[in-house]
Amino acid sequence: MGRRKIEMKLVKDNSSRQVTFSKRRTGLFKKANELATLCGAEVAIVVFSPGGKPFSFGHPTVDSVSDRFLNQDQEVPNVKARAGSSKNAKVDRLNQQLVDVMKRLQAEKKKAQSLDQKAKKAKAPQNCQTQIDELSLHELEKLKGSLEELREDVKARVCEMEASFSLLLLAQKPIQEADMSVTKKAN
């Protein structure tokens, strides 16, 4: 399914609006993270869902960026602006891990598409049983070996995908916890 141009107007269906919000919020936060990582920019985004729930992203934190914005007329001491540098380093490291995991996830999705295409091409015809009945003993042993090898490859692939998924969940958990703490502070 390819991309298509979407008319910029309010999505009328509530569930579709929520799905659109979630996807676009994720994309927005990802772009903000990339901007912060690539350019060293300080970024803060606060978004309220259609249901009124707040979501935020900040690099280094929403509080530090909003304080800097609100106090831009006043000269902020360098010590205060850089307070929590170890915290910033940890956030930078976690953001980089998230970017790496997202890249691996995209690569895994491409591999899955490729495997799906190969599977469709290699799909056995309906009269598979009659073809197997016609094979010699040597050909059957060869087929058995190929099927066992395929099974092992599939098992290994499943393990890789589970590991990637686990890494993705672990990378997202600290960011979600940081967002929750920022949201609690805002309230």
mmCIF file of C-alpha atoms in Angstrom:
data_model
loop_
_atom_site.group_PDB
_atom_site.id
_atom_site.type_symbol
_atom_site.label_atom_id
_atom_site.label_comp_id
_atom_site.label_asym_id
_atom_site.label_seq_id
_atom_site.Cartn_x
_atom_site.Cartn_y
_atom_site.Cartn_z
ATOM 1 C CA MET A 1 0.000 0.000 0.000
ATOM 2 C CA GLY A 2 1.530 3.279 -1.089
ATOM 3 C CA ARG A 3 1.265 6.746 0.291
ATOM 4 C CA ARG A 4 -1.514 8.982 -0.822
ATOM 5 C CA LYS A 5 -2.273 12.640 -0.375
ATOM 6 C CA ILE A 6 -4.595 13.259 2.547
ATOM 7 C CA GLU A 7 -6.848 16.285 2.557
ATOM 8 C CA MET A 8 -5.996 18.531 5.503
ATOM 9 C CA LYS A 9 -9.262 18.687 7.399
ATOM 10 C CA LEU A 10 -10.568 17.334 10.693
ATOM 11 C CA VAL A 11 -10.996 13.543 10.686
ATOM 12 C CA LYS A 12 -14.658 13.017 11.528
ATOM 13 C CA ASP A 13 -14.599 9.463 12.898
ATOM 14 C CA ASN A 14 -13.356 9.476 16.520
ATOM 15 C CA SER A 15 -11.450 6.183 16.325
ATOM 16 C CA SER A 16 -9.815 7.176 13.017
ATOM 17 C CA ARG A 17 -8.918 10.544 14.520
ATOM 18 C CA GLN A 18 -7.252 8.812 17.492
ATOM 19 C CA VAL A 19 -5.274 6.476 15.201
ATOM 20 C CA THR A 20 -4.216 9.416 13.030
ATOM 21 C CA PHE A 21 -3.174 11.358 16.135
ATOM 22 C CA SER A 22 -1.100 8.469 17.488
ATOM 23 C CA LYS A 23 0.735 7.878 14.215
ATOM 24 C CA ARG A 24 1.370 11.550 13.535
ATOM 25 C CA ARG A 25 2.482 12.163 17.158
ATOM 26 C CA THR A 26 5.012 9.339 16.870
ATOM 27 C CA GLY A 27 6.305 10.768 13.590
ATOM 28 C CA LEU A 28 6.512 14.261 15.057
ATOM 29 C CA PHE A 29 8.455 13.057 18.108
ATOM 30 C CA LYS A 30 10.765 11.007 15.888
ATOM 31 C CA LYS A 31 11.541 14.056 13.720
ATOM 32 C CA ALA A 32 12.150 16.179 16.825
ATOM 33 C CA ASN A 33 14.532 13.527 18.164
ATOM 34 C CA GLU A 34 16.387 13.453 14.838
ATOM 35 C CA LEU A 35 16.671 17.252 14.845
ATOM 36 C CA ALA A 36 18.067 17.215 18.378
ATOM 37 C CA THR A 37 20.471 14.356 17.647
ATOM 38 C CA LEU A 38 21.752 15.563 14.278
ATOM 39 C CA CYS A 39 21.939 19.290 14.995
ATOM 40 C CA GLY A 40 22.399 19.437 18.756
ATOM 41 C CA ALA A 41 19.223 21.526 18.973
ATOM 42 C CA GLU A 42 17.210 21.858 22.131
ATOM 43 C CA VAL A 43 13.647 20.821 21.296
ATOM 44 C CA ALA A 44 10.393 20.716 23.262
ATOM 45 C CA ILE A 45 6.986 19.597 22.028
ATOM 46 C CA VAL A 46 3.767 19.401 24.035
ATOM 47 C CA VAL A 47 0.714 17.878 22.360
ATOM 48 C CA PHE A 48 -2.769 17.225 23.719
ATOM 49 C CA SER A 49 -4.675 14.283 22.262
ATOM 50 C CA PRO A 50 -8.266 14.650 21.053
ATOM 51 C CA GLY A 51 -9.222 13.100 24.416
ATOM 52 C CA GLY A 52 -7.286 15.790 26.294
ATOM 53 C CA LYS A 53 -4.338 13.624 27.379
ATOM 54 C CA PRO A 54 -0.993 15.482 27.264
ATOM 55 C CA PHE A 55 2.082 14.063 25.534
ATOM 56 C CA SER A 56 5.497 15.691 25.540
ATOM 57 C CA PHE A 57 8.959 15.280 24.104
ATOM 58 C CA GLY A 58 11.955 17.321 25.147
ATOM 59 C CA HIS A 59 15.640 17.279 24.476
ATOM 60 C CA PRO A 60 17.311 17.622 26.921
ATOM 61 C CA THR A 61 14.009 18.065 28.821
ATOM 62 C CA VAL A 62 10.765 19.914 28.198
ATOM 63 C CA ASP A 63 11.307 21.912 31.400
ATOM 64 C CA SER A 64 14.782 23.121 30.468
ATOM 65 C CA VAL A 65 13.731 24.141 26.950
ATOM 66 C CA SER A 66 10.558 25.891 28.143
ATOM 67 C CA ASP A 67 12.500 27.708 30.887
ATOM 68 C CA ARG A 68 15.035 28.844 28.326
ATOM 69 C CA PHE A 69 12.243 30.038 26.016
ATOM 70 C CA LEU A 70 10.354 31.865 28.762
ATOM 71 C CA ASN A 71 13.517 33.477 30.139
ATOM 72 C CA GLN A 72 15.168 34.364 26.851
ATOM 73 C CA ASP A 73 15.312 38.054 27.768
ATOM 74 C CA GLN A 74 17.232 37.245 30.940
ATOM 75 C CA GLU A 75 20.762 35.976 30.806
ATOM 76 C CA VAL A 76 20.804 32.429 32.137
ATOM 77 C CA PRO A 77 24.008 31.425 33.915
ATOM 78 C CA ASN A 78 25.866 28.694 32.074
ATOM 79 C CA VAL A 79 25.909 26.523 35.193
ATOM 80 C CA LYS A 80 22.114 26.536 35.413
ATOM 81 C CA ALA A 81 21.699 25.931 31.672
ATOM 82 C CA ARG A 82 23.955 22.920 31.828
ATOM 83 C CA ALA A 83 22.716 21.516 35.149
ATOM 84 C CA GLY A 84 22.092 17.845 34.915
ATOM 85 C CA SER A 85 24.669 17.261 32.166
ATOM 86 C CA SER A 86 24.921 13.624 33.190
ATOM 87 C CA LYS A 87 21.150 13.412 32.808
ATOM 88 C CA ASN A 88 21.474 14.999 29.363
ATOM 89 C CA ALA A 89 24.149 12.500 28.410
ATOM 90 C CA LYS A 90 21.892 9.654 29.501
ATOM 91 C CA VAL A 91 18.991 11.082 27.482
ATOM 92 C CA ASP A 92 21.301 11.481 24.464
ATOM 93 C CA ARG A 93 22.433 7.886 24.824
ATOM 94 C CA LEU A 94 18.854 6.630 25.131
ATOM 95 C CA ASN A 95 17.777 8.712 22.136
ATOM 96 C CA GLN A 96 20.618 7.262 20.092
ATOM 97 C CA GLN A 97 19.625 3.751 21.158
ATOM 98 C CA LEU A 98 16.061 4.478 20.088
ATOM 99 C CA VAL A 99 17.234 5.691 16.685
ATOM 100 C CA ASP A 100 19.377 2.559 16.277
ATOM 101 C CA VAL A 101 16.500 0.264 17.259
ATOM 102 C CA MET A 102 14.151 2.084 14.872
ATOM 103 C CA LYS A 103 16.680 1.592 12.043
ATOM 104 C CA ARG A 104 16.923 -2.112 12.856
ATOM 105 C CA LEU A 105 13.143 -2.371 12.975
ATOM 106 C CA GLN A 106 12.903 -0.810 9.502
ATOM 107 C CA ALA A 107 15.531 -3.246 8.226
ATOM 108 C CA GLU A 108 13.580 -6.152 9.735
ATOM 109 C CA LYS A 109 10.395 -4.923 8.059
ATOM 110 C CA LYS A 110 12.203 -4.828 4.703
ATOM 111 C CA LYS A 111 13.500 -8.356 5.265
ATOM 112 C CA ALA A 112 9.979 -9.523 6.127
ATOM 113 C CA GLN A 113 8.619 -8.002 2.910
ATOM 114 C CA SER A 114 11.366 -9.692 0.930
ATOM 115 C CA LEU A 115 10.645 -13.034 2.577
ATOM 116 C CA ASP A 116 6.924 -12.620 1.897
ATOM 117 C CA GLN A 117 7.630 -12.000 -1.781
ATOM 118 C CA LYS A 118 9.912 -15.037 -1.957
ATOM 119 C CA ALA A 119 7.293 -17.163 -0.213
ATOM 120 C CA LYS A 120 4.633 -16.099 -2.708
ATOM 121 C CA LYS A 121 6.932 -16.982 -5.620
ATOM 122 C CA ALA A 122 7.847 -20.354 -4.134
ATOM 123 C CA LYS A 123 4.283 -21.302 -3.210
ATOM 124 C CA ALA A 124 3.734 -24.981 -3.995
ATOM 125 C CA PRO A 125 1.085 -25.927 -6.565
ATOM 126 C CA GLN A 126 -2.159 -27.630 -5.457
ATOM 127 C CA ASN A 127 -1.061 -31.090 -6.665
ATOM 128 C CA CYS A 128 1.956 -31.159 -4.324
ATOM 129 C CA GLN A 129 1.111 -34.640 -2.989
ATOM 130 C CA THR A 130 1.252 -36.215 -6.462
ATOM 131 C CA GLN A 131 4.620 -34.571 -7.105
ATOM 132 C CA ILE A 132 6.022 -35.909 -3.813
ATOM 133 C CA ASP A 133 4.744 -39.396 -4.624
ATOM 134 C CA GLU A 134 6.759 -39.325 -7.849
ATOM 135 C CA LEU A 135 10.087 -38.468 -6.145
ATOM 136 C CA SER A 136 12.811 -41.075 -5.714
ATOM 137 C CA LEU A 137 14.236 -41.992 -2.305
ATOM 138 C CA HIS A 138 17.320 -39.826 -2.912
ATOM 139 C CA GLU A 139 15.144 -36.833 -3.909
ATOM 140 C CA LEU A 140 12.922 -37.331 -0.844
ATOM 141 C CA GLU A 141 15.971 -37.324 1.452
ATOM 142 C CA LYS A 142 17.202 -34.170 -0.244
ATOM 143 C CA LEU A 143 13.758 -32.558 0.199
ATOM 144 C CA LYS A 144 13.697 -33.579 3.864
ATOM 145 C CA GLY A 145 17.132 -31.988 4.428
ATOM 146 C CA SER A 146 15.999 -28.785 2.725
ATOM 147 C CA LEU A 147 12.844 -28.636 4.844
ATOM 148 C CA GLU A 148 14.828 -29.184 8.062
ATOM 149 C CA GLU A 149 17.249 -26.436 7.042
ATOM 150 C CA LEU A 150 14.315 -24.141 6.307
ATOM 151 C CA ARG A 151 12.806 -24.897 9.721
ATOM 152 C CA GLU A 152 16.103 -24.001 11.448
ATOM 153 C CA ASP A 153 16.362 -20.782 9.436
ATOM 154 C CA VAL A 154 12.826 -19.841 10.422
ATOM 155 C CA LYS A 155 13.567 -20.568 14.104
ATOM 156 C CA ALA A 156 16.679 -18.395 13.969
ATOM 157 C CA ARG A 157 14.748 -15.605 12.240
ATOM 158 C CA VAL A 158 12.008 -15.740 14.889
ATOM 159 C CA CYS A 159 14.652 -15.460 17.640
ATOM 160 C CA GLU A 160 16.204 -12.440 15.896
ATOM 161 C CA MET A 161 12.824 -10.750 15.565
ATOM 162 C CA GLU A 162 11.964 -11.425 19.224
ATOM 163 C CA ALA A 163 15.312 -9.970 20.301
ATOM 164 C CA SER A 164 14.776 -6.860 18.146
ATOM 165 C CA PHE A 165 11.286 -6.417 19.535
ATOM 166 C CA SER A 166 12.573 -6.779 23.106
ATOM 167 C CA LEU A 167 15.260 -4.159 22.463
ATOM 168 C CA LEU A 168 12.647 -1.832 21.006
ATOM 169 C CA LEU A 169 10.426 -2.222 24.065
ATOM 170 C CA LEU A 170 13.372 -1.656 26.423
ATOM 171 C CA ALA A 171 14.432 1.445 24.518
ATOM 172 C CA GLN A 172 10.935 2.914 24.538
ATOM 173 C CA LYS A 173 10.255 2.270 28.249
ATOM 174 C CA PRO A 174 12.776 4.851 29.634
ATOM 175 C CA ILE A 175 11.531 7.473 27.183
ATOM 176 C CA GLN A 176 7.901 6.806 28.124
ATOM 177 C CA GLU A 177 8.836 7.002 31.825
ATOM 178 C CA ALA A 178 10.617 10.302 31.211
ATOM 179 C CA ASP A 179 7.556 11.617 29.363
ATOM 180 C CA MET A 180 5.334 10.546 32.265
ATOM 181 C CA SER A 181 7.528 12.295 34.827
ATOM 182 C CA VAL A 182 7.540 15.463 32.716
ATOM 183 C CA THR A 183 3.759 15.272 32.351
ATOM 184 C CA LYS A 184 3.359 14.798 36.130
ATOM 185 C CA LYS A 185 5.579 17.809 36.775
ATOM 186 C CA ALA A 186 3.462 19.893 34.381
ATOM 187 C CA ASN A 187 0.320 19.020 36.333
#
